[in-house]
Amino acid sequence: MFWRELYLEPRIFTNIDVKSSTSTRHRDDPERQKIIAGGLDQYCVQLLTSGDLRGDCDGTAITASSGDICIFDLARPYVSEISSGARLTVIAPRQPIDRVAGGHSLHGLVLRADDPLARLLRNFIVDVHAVAGGLQADDSDAAEAALIEVLTMALARRRPETPPAGASRLGHRFRERMLEFIDSRLADPALNAETLMLRFGVSRANLYRLFAEDGGVASAIRDRRLDAAWLALVGTEAASVTEIALDLGFSSSGQFSRAFRGRFGVSPTKARAARQPDDT
């Protein structure tokens, strides 16, 4: 019996966490809502100890079998189906993995069971899971560091060979700096491509190449405003929908509501009403 997983539980892990799970639950919440609401910006590394998996990682089709290790970027949506079986899941911090990725997307990468490095990583995950409950704090930190080292070594050697669309490692870091700047100026209604061109001294062609995967600069700015709006709506009663819209650079509540529904599939009012009781 296959089950469908749109996203993992909306939990934040401060350190590496290894847990076991079986394919017994069904999830059908919109993945974008769960990404934003959960605040997850890490990687999920899943070892299939039994069963098979097939899925779509933001447009990349994947299949995996028992013994394979799947990499999911928790800042991006995915849909997967897995047969009855079990997995061990590692929630890993983003920074060390992004460093070895060199700008390549690892979302949907599958390390096959017969790969020597995958076998080494698989054995390490199983061993850490077996002893995790008895580790003291210092031992736990040491195990975390060792697991990160094995994981990044395996990913560095098996990352995709094709360069990421639009950029080198330098271009990837340049794009990250632009996104940080965008996030700091979301309230500015005049924030646009020209702002970035002047601030970073980049041509229009290069700018749009860096943001091609987002559908362009305007789409990237709009989507980050909407993601911030989601957090504001579910996080406080203080501001009205209109106030949130204007505070995030939208020209009107009507424009904001249309864009919000297009991104999340619900209206801003319904998003606020549907938040969990402990969010109040």
Tab-separated table of C-alpha atoms in Angstrom:
chain	number	residue	atom	x	y	z
A	1	MET	CA	0.000	0.000	0.000
A	2	PHE	CA	1.533	3.310	-1.052
A	3	TRP	CA	1.265	6.476	0.984
A	4	ARG	CA	1.723	10.078	-0.057
A	5	GLU	CA	3.962	12.523	1.782
A	6	LEU	CA	3.906	16.188	0.857
A	7	TYR	CA	6.219	17.304	3.610
A	8	LEU	CA	7.742	16.286	6.904
A	9	GLU	CA	6.436	17.307	10.279
A	10	PRO	CA	6.805	21.073	10.836
A	11	ARG	CA	9.484	20.795	13.521
A	12	ILE	CA	12.745	22.643	13.922
A	13	PHE	CA	15.801	20.599	14.893
A	14	THR	CA	18.693	22.542	16.406
A	15	ASN	CA	21.100	19.622	15.954
A	16	ILE	CA	21.255	16.547	13.793
A	17	ASP	CA	18.372	14.277	14.644
A	18	VAL	CA	18.140	10.655	13.590
A	19	LYS	CA	14.758	9.015	13.836
A	20	SER	CA	13.055	5.953	12.484
A	21	SER	CA	9.688	5.948	10.770
A	22	THR	CA	7.372	3.647	8.908
A	23	SER	CA	5.042	4.367	6.019
A	24	THR	CA	1.804	4.493	7.964
A	25	ARG	CA	0.670	8.111	7.757
A	26	HIS	CA	-1.044	10.203	5.125
A	27	ARG	CA	-0.399	13.922	4.574
A	28	ASP	CA	-2.188	16.209	2.152
A	29	ASP	CA	-1.433	19.764	3.381
A	30	PRO	CA	-0.117	22.164	0.720
A	31	GLU	CA	3.644	21.818	0.840
A	32	ARG	CA	4.416	25.518	0.523
A	33	GLN	CA	2.310	26.313	3.583
A	34	LYS	CA	4.163	23.694	5.619
A	35	ILE	CA	7.567	24.912	4.493
A	36	ILE	CA	6.811	28.449	5.619
A	37	ALA	CA	4.861	27.547	8.757
A	38	GLY	CA	7.458	25.011	9.865
A	39	GLY	CA	10.390	27.361	9.468
A	40	LEU	CA	12.544	24.509	8.203
A	41	ASP	CA	15.679	25.447	6.304
A	42	GLN	CA	17.655	22.239	6.515
A	43	TYR	CA	18.237	19.043	4.605
A	44	CYS	CA	16.456	15.755	5.126
A	45	VAL	CA	18.553	12.651	4.488
A	46	GLN	CA	16.448	9.495	4.313
A	47	LEU	CA	17.850	5.976	4.370
A	48	LEU	CA	15.370	3.404	3.112
A	49	THR	CA	15.916	0.365	5.289
A	50	SER	CA	13.068	-1.422	3.496
A	51	GLY	CA	10.491	-0.597	0.849
A	52	ASP	CA	10.646	1.492	-2.316
A	53	LEU	CA	10.140	5.194	-2.978
A	54	ARG	CA	9.162	7.260	-5.978
A	55	GLY	CA	8.526	10.969	-6.068
A	56	ASP	CA	8.909	14.409	-7.550
A	57	CYS	CA	11.336	16.889	-6.020
A	58	ASP	CA	10.230	20.264	-7.318
A	59	GLY	CA	10.210	18.932	-10.904
A	60	THR	CA	12.878	16.241	-10.563
A	61	ALA	CA	11.527	12.671	-10.675
A	62	ILE	CA	13.245	10.193	-8.371
A	63	THR	CA	13.050	6.495	-7.512
A	64	ALA	CA	14.793	4.680	-4.675
A	65	SER	CA	14.925	1.193	-3.211
A	66	SER	CA	15.940	-0.403	0.070
A	67	GLY	CA	19.474	0.651	0.954
A	68	ASP	CA	19.371	3.858	-1.093
A	69	ILE	CA	19.762	7.277	0.540
A	70	CYS	CA	17.614	10.208	-0.642
A	71	ILE	CA	18.464	13.892	-0.153
A	72	PHE	CA	15.656	16.446	0.227
A	73	ASP	CA	16.096	20.214	0.548
A	74	LEU	CA	13.520	21.188	3.178
A	75	ALA	CA	13.263	24.719	1.771
A	76	ARG	CA	11.763	23.253	-1.425
A	77	PRO	CA	8.589	21.198	-1.930
A	78	TYR	CA	8.472	17.542	-2.827
A	79	VAL	CA	5.924	14.770	-3.214
A	80	SER	CA	6.831	11.155	-2.534
A	81	GLU	CA	5.189	7.758	-2.343
A	82	ILE	CA	6.779	4.903	-0.442
A	83	SER	CA	5.743	1.281	-0.146
A	84	SER	CA	5.281	-0.342	3.233
A	85	GLY	CA	8.658	-0.328	4.892
A	86	ALA	CA	10.839	1.785	7.140
A	87	ARG	CA	13.288	4.670	6.980
A	88	LEU	CA	15.901	6.323	9.109
A	89	THR	CA	15.776	10.101	8.743
A	90	VAL	CA	18.550	12.587	9.435
A	91	ILE	CA	17.642	16.287	9.678
A	92	ALA	CA	20.916	18.075	8.954
A	93	PRO	CA	21.937	21.770	9.070
A	94	ARG	CA	22.150	23.592	5.767
A	95	GLN	CA	25.497	25.390	5.979
A	96	PRO	CA	27.983	22.497	5.794
A	97	ILE	CA	25.993	20.784	3.056
A	98	ASP	CA	25.653	23.918	0.938
A	99	ARG	CA	29.401	24.425	1.201
A	100	VAL	CA	30.151	21.080	-0.435
A	101	ALA	CA	27.283	21.449	-2.923
A	102	GLY	CA	29.146	24.287	-4.635
A	103	GLY	CA	25.929	25.866	-5.915
A	104	HIS	CA	24.540	22.585	-7.253
A	105	SER	CA	21.030	21.536	-6.271
A	106	LEU	CA	21.030	18.381	-4.157
A	107	HIS	CA	17.231	18.268	-3.953
A	108	GLY	CA	16.231	14.778	-5.120
A	109	LEU	CA	19.768	13.361	-5.184
A	110	VAL	CA	19.787	9.583	-4.575
A	111	LEU	CA	22.899	7.787	-3.314
A	112	ARG	CA	22.545	4.203	-4.505
A	113	ALA	CA	22.974	1.227	-2.190
A	114	ASP	CA	25.897	-0.217	-4.181
A	115	ASP	CA	27.908	3.028	-3.992
A	116	PRO	CA	30.838	2.563	-1.541
A	117	LEU	CA	30.382	6.022	-0.017
A	118	ALA	CA	26.648	5.479	0.321
A	119	ARG	CA	27.384	2.175	2.069
A	120	LEU	CA	29.710	3.955	4.501
A	121	LEU	CA	27.102	6.635	5.199
A	122	ARG	CA	24.354	4.026	5.529
A	123	ASN	CA	26.296	2.074	8.137
A	124	PHE	CA	27.079	5.264	10.059
A	125	ILE	CA	23.404	6.333	10.139
A	126	VAL	CA	22.340	2.886	11.363
A	127	ASP	CA	25.029	2.841	14.062
A	128	VAL	CA	24.210	6.358	15.305
A	129	HIS	CA	20.517	5.476	15.445
A	130	ALA	CA	21.297	2.359	17.469
A	131	VAL	CA	23.224	4.198	20.194
A	132	ALA	CA	21.563	7.646	20.091
A	133	GLY	CA	19.380	7.054	23.146
A	134	GLY	CA	22.343	6.351	25.407
A	135	LEU	CA	24.662	9.173	24.354
A	136	GLN	CA	25.629	11.902	26.779
A	137	ALA	CA	25.743	15.522	25.597
A	138	ASP	CA	29.455	15.549	24.696
A	139	ASP	CA	29.232	12.178	22.975
A	140	SER	CA	26.156	13.322	21.089
A	141	ASP	CA	28.007	16.395	19.796
A	142	ALA	CA	30.915	14.211	18.697
A	143	ALA	CA	28.588	11.804	16.909
A	144	GLU	CA	26.874	14.730	15.201
A	145	ALA	CA	30.175	16.139	13.947
A	146	ALA	CA	31.290	12.732	12.687
A	147	LEU	CA	28.018	12.123	10.900
A	148	ILE	CA	28.191	15.533	9.240
A	149	GLU	CA	31.721	14.762	8.062
A	150	VAL	CA	30.714	11.434	6.512
A	151	LEU	CA	27.591	12.962	4.981
A	152	THR	CA	29.377	15.913	3.395
A	153	MET	CA	32.154	13.657	2.109
A	154	ALA	CA	29.612	11.447	0.357
A	155	LEU	CA	27.716	14.417	-1.080
A	156	ALA	CA	30.859	16.198	-2.260
A	157	ARG	CA	31.870	13.151	-4.310
A	158	ARG	CA	28.411	12.391	-5.683
A	159	ARG	CA	26.919	15.824	-6.327
A	160	PRO	CA	25.561	16.461	-9.852
A	161	GLU	CA	28.246	17.169	-12.455
A	162	THR	CA	26.101	19.612	-14.441
A	163	PRO	CA	26.568	23.189	-13.187
A	164	PRO	CA	23.450	24.782	-11.700
A	165	ALA	CA	21.362	26.905	-14.042
A	166	GLY	CA	22.654	30.430	-14.296
A	167	ALA	CA	25.748	30.227	-12.235
A	168	SER	CA	29.008	29.164	-10.761
A	169	ARG	CA	29.688	28.924	-7.041
A	170	LEU	CA	30.457	32.659	-7.071
A	171	GLY	CA	27.154	33.347	-8.799
A	172	HIS	CA	25.337	31.211	-6.234
A	173	ARG	CA	26.813	33.243	-3.376
A	174	PHE	CA	26.057	36.481	-5.234
A	175	ARG	CA	22.422	35.429	-5.501
A	176	GLU	CA	22.331	34.648	-1.779
A	177	ARG	CA	23.577	38.157	-1.005
A	178	MET	CA	20.839	39.614	-3.197
A	179	LEU	CA	18.188	37.551	-1.433
A	180	GLU	CA	19.472	38.787	1.933
A	181	PHE	CA	19.190	42.352	0.628
A	182	ILE	CA	15.661	41.695	-0.660
A	183	ASP	CA	14.606	40.306	2.722
A	184	SER	CA	15.895	43.456	4.419
A	185	ARG	CA	13.867	45.705	2.095
A	186	LEU	CA	10.537	43.861	1.777
A	187	ALA	CA	8.639	46.883	3.112
A	188	ASP	CA	9.932	49.111	0.312
A	189	PRO	CA	7.285	49.225	-2.468
A	190	ALA	CA	9.936	50.537	-4.878
A	191	LEU	CA	12.114	47.420	-4.514
A	192	ASN	CA	12.612	46.001	-8.008
A	193	ALA	CA	15.186	44.823	-10.542
A	194	GLU	CA	16.594	48.327	-10.968
A	195	THR	CA	17.207	48.556	-7.224
A	196	LEU	CA	19.290	45.384	-7.339
A	197	MET	CA	21.149	46.444	-10.478
A	198	LEU	CA	22.217	49.704	-8.828
A	199	ARG	CA	22.993	48.155	-5.452
A	200	PHE	CA	25.105	45.274	-6.814
A	201	GLY	CA	26.389	46.743	-10.081
A	202	VAL	CA	25.033	43.896	-12.185
A	203	SER	CA	23.544	43.992	-15.680
A	204	ARG	CA	19.895	43.209	-16.309
A	205	ALA	CA	20.794	40.089	-18.304
A	206	ASN	CA	22.982	38.668	-15.535
A	207	LEU	CA	20.426	39.571	-12.905
A	208	TYR	CA	17.655	37.694	-14.658
A	209	ARG	CA	19.950	34.744	-15.268
A	210	LEU	CA	20.563	34.469	-11.522
A	211	PHE	CA	16.817	34.506	-10.826
A	212	ALA	CA	15.677	32.374	-13.773
A	213	GLU	CA	14.669	29.496	-11.507
A	214	ASP	CA	12.365	31.861	-9.584
A	215	GLY	CA	10.565	33.063	-12.705
A	216	GLY	CA	12.405	36.398	-12.666
A	217	VAL	CA	13.346	39.051	-10.146
A	218	ALA	CA	9.806	40.382	-9.666
A	219	SER	CA	8.540	36.880	-8.892
A	220	ALA	CA	11.328	36.290	-6.390
A	221	ILE	CA	10.559	39.560	-4.570
A	222	ARG	CA	6.808	38.874	-4.567
A	223	ASP	CA	7.218	35.310	-3.279
A	224	ARG	CA	9.478	36.343	-0.413
A	225	ARG	CA	6.986	39.048	0.562
A	226	LEU	CA	4.206	36.460	0.530
A	227	ASP	CA	6.236	34.031	2.622
A	228	ALA	CA	6.830	36.803	5.170
A	229	ALA	CA	3.117	37.618	5.079
A	230	TRP	CA	2.226	34.001	5.887
A	231	LEU	CA	4.406	34.117	9.006
A	232	ALA	CA	2.894	37.444	10.042
A	233	LEU	CA	-0.668	36.184	9.585
A	234	VAL	CA	-0.265	33.035	11.633
A	235	GLY	CA	1.947	34.669	14.233
A	236	THR	CA	0.009	37.633	15.573
A	237	GLU	CA	-3.410	39.208	15.939
A	238	ALA	CA	-1.962	42.705	16.198
A	239	ALA	CA	-1.995	43.702	12.524
A	240	SER	CA	-4.870	43.496	10.076
A	241	VAL	CA	-4.570	41.859	6.667
A	242	THR	CA	-4.450	45.301	5.062
A	243	GLU	CA	-1.717	46.486	7.435
A	244	ILE	CA	0.381	43.419	6.723
A	245	ALA	CA	-0.086	43.886	2.980
A	246	LEU	CA	0.987	47.539	3.080
A	247	ASP	CA	3.863	46.831	5.479
A	248	LEU	CA	5.256	44.302	2.990
A	249	GLY	CA	5.177	46.604	-0.017
A	250	PHE	CA	1.869	45.624	-1.659
A	251	SER	CA	-0.129	48.489	-3.129
A	252	SER	CA	-3.499	47.286	-1.808
A	253	SER	CA	-5.131	44.505	0.161
A	254	GLY	CA	-6.831	43.312	-3.042
A	255	GLN	CA	-3.529	42.901	-4.892
A	256	PHE	CA	-2.080	41.152	-1.837
A	257	SER	CA	-5.032	38.768	-1.455
A	258	ARG	CA	-4.901	37.686	-5.098
A	259	ALA	CA	-1.165	37.029	-4.944
A	260	PHE	CA	-1.481	35.242	-1.588
A	261	ARG	CA	-4.190	32.912	-2.861
A	262	GLY	CA	-2.140	32.174	-5.958
A	263	ARG	CA	0.870	31.107	-3.864
A	264	PHE	CA	-0.825	29.248	-1.002
A	265	GLY	CA	-4.237	28.244	-2.332
A	266	VAL	CA	-6.138	30.010	0.468
A	267	SER	CA	-7.084	33.583	1.281
A	268	PRO	CA	-5.127	35.549	3.915
A	269	THR	CA	-8.217	35.523	6.168
A	270	LYS	CA	-8.515	31.733	6.007
A	271	ALA	CA	-4.793	31.319	6.608
A	272	ARG	CA	-5.068	33.336	9.814
A	273	ALA	CA	-8.232	31.512	10.942
A	274	ALA	CA	-6.671	28.083	10.359
A	275	ARG	CA	-3.614	28.613	12.559
A	276	GLN	CA	-3.092	26.289	15.502
A	277	PRO	CA	-4.459	27.294	18.925
A	278	ASP	CA	-0.974	27.432	20.468
A	279	ASP	CA	-0.023	30.137	17.945
A	280	THR	CA	-2.173	32.686	19.767
